C-alpha atoms as one frame of an Amber mdcrd trajectory, in Angstrom:
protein
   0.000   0.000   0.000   1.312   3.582  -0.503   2.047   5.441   2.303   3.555
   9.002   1.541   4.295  12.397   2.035   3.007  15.488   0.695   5.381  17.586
  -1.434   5.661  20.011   1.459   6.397  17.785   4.232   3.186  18.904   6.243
   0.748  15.529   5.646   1.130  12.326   5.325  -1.369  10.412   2.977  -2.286
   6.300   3.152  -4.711   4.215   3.488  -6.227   1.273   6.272  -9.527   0.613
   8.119 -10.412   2.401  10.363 -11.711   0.840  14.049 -14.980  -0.411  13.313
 -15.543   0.111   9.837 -15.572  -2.429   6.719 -14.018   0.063   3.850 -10.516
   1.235   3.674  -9.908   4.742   3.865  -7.169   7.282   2.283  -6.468   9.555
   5.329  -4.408  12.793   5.425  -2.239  12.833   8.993  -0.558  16.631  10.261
   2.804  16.024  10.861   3.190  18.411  13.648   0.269  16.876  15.536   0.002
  13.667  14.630  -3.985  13.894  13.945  -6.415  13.510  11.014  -6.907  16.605
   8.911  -9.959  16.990   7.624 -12.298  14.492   6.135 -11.143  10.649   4.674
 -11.958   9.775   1.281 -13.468   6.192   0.883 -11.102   3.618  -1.085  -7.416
   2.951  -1.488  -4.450   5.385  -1.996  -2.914   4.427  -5.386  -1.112   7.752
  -6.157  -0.057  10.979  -5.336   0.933  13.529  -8.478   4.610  15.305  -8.314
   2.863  18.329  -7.277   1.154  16.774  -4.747  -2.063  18.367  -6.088  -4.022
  15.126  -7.472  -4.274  11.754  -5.984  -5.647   8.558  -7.098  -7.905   6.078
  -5.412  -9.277   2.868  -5.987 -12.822   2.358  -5.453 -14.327  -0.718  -4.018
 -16.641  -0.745  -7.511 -13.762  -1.464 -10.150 -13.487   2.197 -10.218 -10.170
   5.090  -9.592 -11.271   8.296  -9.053  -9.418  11.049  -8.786  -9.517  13.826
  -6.551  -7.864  17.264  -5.366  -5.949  16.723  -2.672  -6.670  19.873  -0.954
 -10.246  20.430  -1.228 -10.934  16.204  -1.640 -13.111  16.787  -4.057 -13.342
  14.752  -7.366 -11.791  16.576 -10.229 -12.431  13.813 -13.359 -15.452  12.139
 -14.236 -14.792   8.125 -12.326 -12.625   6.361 -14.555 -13.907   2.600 -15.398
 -11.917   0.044 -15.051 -12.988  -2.490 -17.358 -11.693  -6.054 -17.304  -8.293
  -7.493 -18.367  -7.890 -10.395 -20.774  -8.476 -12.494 -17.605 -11.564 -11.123
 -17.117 -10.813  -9.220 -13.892 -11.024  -6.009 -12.902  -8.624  -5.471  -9.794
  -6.907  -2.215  -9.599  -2.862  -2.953  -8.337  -1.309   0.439  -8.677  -1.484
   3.570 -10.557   1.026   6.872 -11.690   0.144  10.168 -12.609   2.260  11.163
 -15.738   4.253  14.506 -14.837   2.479  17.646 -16.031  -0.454  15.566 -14.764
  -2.270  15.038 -18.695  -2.790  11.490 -17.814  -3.237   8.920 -15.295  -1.555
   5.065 -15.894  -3.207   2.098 -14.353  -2.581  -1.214 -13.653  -5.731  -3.642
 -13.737  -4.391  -7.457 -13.256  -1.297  -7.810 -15.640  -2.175  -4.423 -18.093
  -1.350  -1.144 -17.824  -4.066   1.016 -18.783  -3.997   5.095 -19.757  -6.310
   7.576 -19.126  -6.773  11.265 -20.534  -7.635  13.191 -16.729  -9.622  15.627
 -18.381 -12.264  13.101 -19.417 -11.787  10.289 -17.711 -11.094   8.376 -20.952
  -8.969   5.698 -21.866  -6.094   6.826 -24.119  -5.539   3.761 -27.031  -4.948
   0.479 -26.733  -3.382  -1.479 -23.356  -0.028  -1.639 -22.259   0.217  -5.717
 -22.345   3.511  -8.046 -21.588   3.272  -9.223 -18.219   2.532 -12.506 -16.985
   1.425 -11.760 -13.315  -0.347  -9.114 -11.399   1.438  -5.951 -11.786   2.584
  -4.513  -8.758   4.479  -1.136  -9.345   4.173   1.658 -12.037   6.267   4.609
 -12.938   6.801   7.730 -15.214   9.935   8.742 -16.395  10.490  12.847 -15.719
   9.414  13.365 -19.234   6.639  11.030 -19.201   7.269   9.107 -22.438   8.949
   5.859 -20.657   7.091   4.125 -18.266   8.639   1.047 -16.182   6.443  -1.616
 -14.968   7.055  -4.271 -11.911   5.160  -7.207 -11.582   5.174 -10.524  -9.610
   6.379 -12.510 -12.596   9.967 -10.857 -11.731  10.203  -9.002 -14.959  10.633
  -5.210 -15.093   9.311  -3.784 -18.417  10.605  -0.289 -19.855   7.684   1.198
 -22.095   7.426   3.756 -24.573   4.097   5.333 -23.418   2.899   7.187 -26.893
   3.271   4.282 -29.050   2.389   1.487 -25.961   5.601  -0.891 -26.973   7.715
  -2.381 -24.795  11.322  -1.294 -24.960  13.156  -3.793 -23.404  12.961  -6.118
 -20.153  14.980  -7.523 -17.569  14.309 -10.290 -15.177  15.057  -9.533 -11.427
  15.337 -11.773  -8.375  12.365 -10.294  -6.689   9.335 -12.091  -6.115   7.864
 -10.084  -3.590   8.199  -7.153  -5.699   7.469  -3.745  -4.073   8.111  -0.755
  -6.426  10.345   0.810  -8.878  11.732   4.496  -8.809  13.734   5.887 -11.871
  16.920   8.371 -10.770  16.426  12.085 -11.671  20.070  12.453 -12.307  21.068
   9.610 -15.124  17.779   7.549 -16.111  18.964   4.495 -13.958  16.002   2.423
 -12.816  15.732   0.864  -8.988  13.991  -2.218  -8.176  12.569  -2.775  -4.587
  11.723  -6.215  -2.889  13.322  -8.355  -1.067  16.541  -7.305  -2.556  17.405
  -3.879  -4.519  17.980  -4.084  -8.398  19.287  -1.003 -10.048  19.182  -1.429
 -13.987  21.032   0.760 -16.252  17.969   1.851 -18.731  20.178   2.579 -21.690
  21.937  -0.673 -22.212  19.083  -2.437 -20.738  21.624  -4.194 -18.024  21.373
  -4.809 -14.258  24.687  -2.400 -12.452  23.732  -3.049  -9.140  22.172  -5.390
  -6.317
């Protein structure tokens, strides 16, 4: 589950049940005090934009929505998830695209992209993995996206034209997320071990 800060330090956003109730919540936490602030939105925390503006959660209804984070109010029409080629629905993880024109998805073992000023789908599914999908990423400049799943494969994408650039295969199975570096490209791997893959020659440098 995602558990983060906001861009300036003063909340922290994630998600849980609260004491007593059936339906996980997305609640904002003041740092300084260490209590709610302001209302809970209903569902799970998938994402938090760059800017810390937007943020992404999954409904219980094979739905994301996506609301401001200041006012928590809904700011695109629900996006529909409709089902993968195995016939399910389930929402595993989501990214907002920087300059926040588009929201990726990943339902099962596809990633999905959606235009956040309708609430459309954008072309045709990301598709390559095997397993669930369990991490998603943008590149700064939004036209590579790297995907981590529990089939151990990390997948580089180019976003526009939905191909796959390249793969590699980590030692990971209980994969946890992926985070490309802002200063040379270089992609990190979480799980139970650390992978850091050199993008450009499509090569592991590091565990």
């Amino acid at each position: 589950k995602l558990f983060t800060f906001t861009p300036d330090g003063a909340l922290i956003i994630g998600s849980g049940y609260k004491e007593g109730g059936n339906d996980e919540v997305t609640v904002f936490v003041d740092v300084r005090t260490g209590r709610e602030a302001g209302e809970p939105i209903t569902g799970t925390l998938l994402a938090l934009s760059s800017d810390g503006k937007r943020l992404a959660v999954a409904a219980a209804d094979d739905r994301v929505q996506v609301y401001d984070a200041a006012s928590r109010k809904l700011v695109v029409p629900a996006i529909e998830v409709g089902p993968s080629q195995r016939s399910r629905a389930m929402v595993t993880a989501a990214a907002f695209a920087p300059g926040g024109s588009a929201l990726a998805v990943a339902v099962d073992q596809e990633i999905a992209l959606y235009d956040l000023t309708s609430g459309k789908p954008m072309g045709d599914r990301l598709i390559g993995h095997r397993e669930l999908i369990d991490a998603i990423v943008f590149t700064s400049g939004a036209e590579r996206l790297a995907s981590l799943a529990s089939d151990d494969a990390v997948i580089l994408w180019n976003a526009p034209t939905r191909r796959s650039l390249s793969r590699v295969f980590v030692d990971s199975p209980d994969g946890w997320g992926v985070a490309f570096s802002p200063r040379d490209g270089s992609l990190a791997c979480t799980g139970t071990k650390t992978t850091v893959w050199e993008v450009a020659k499509a090569s592991v440098i590091a565990t």
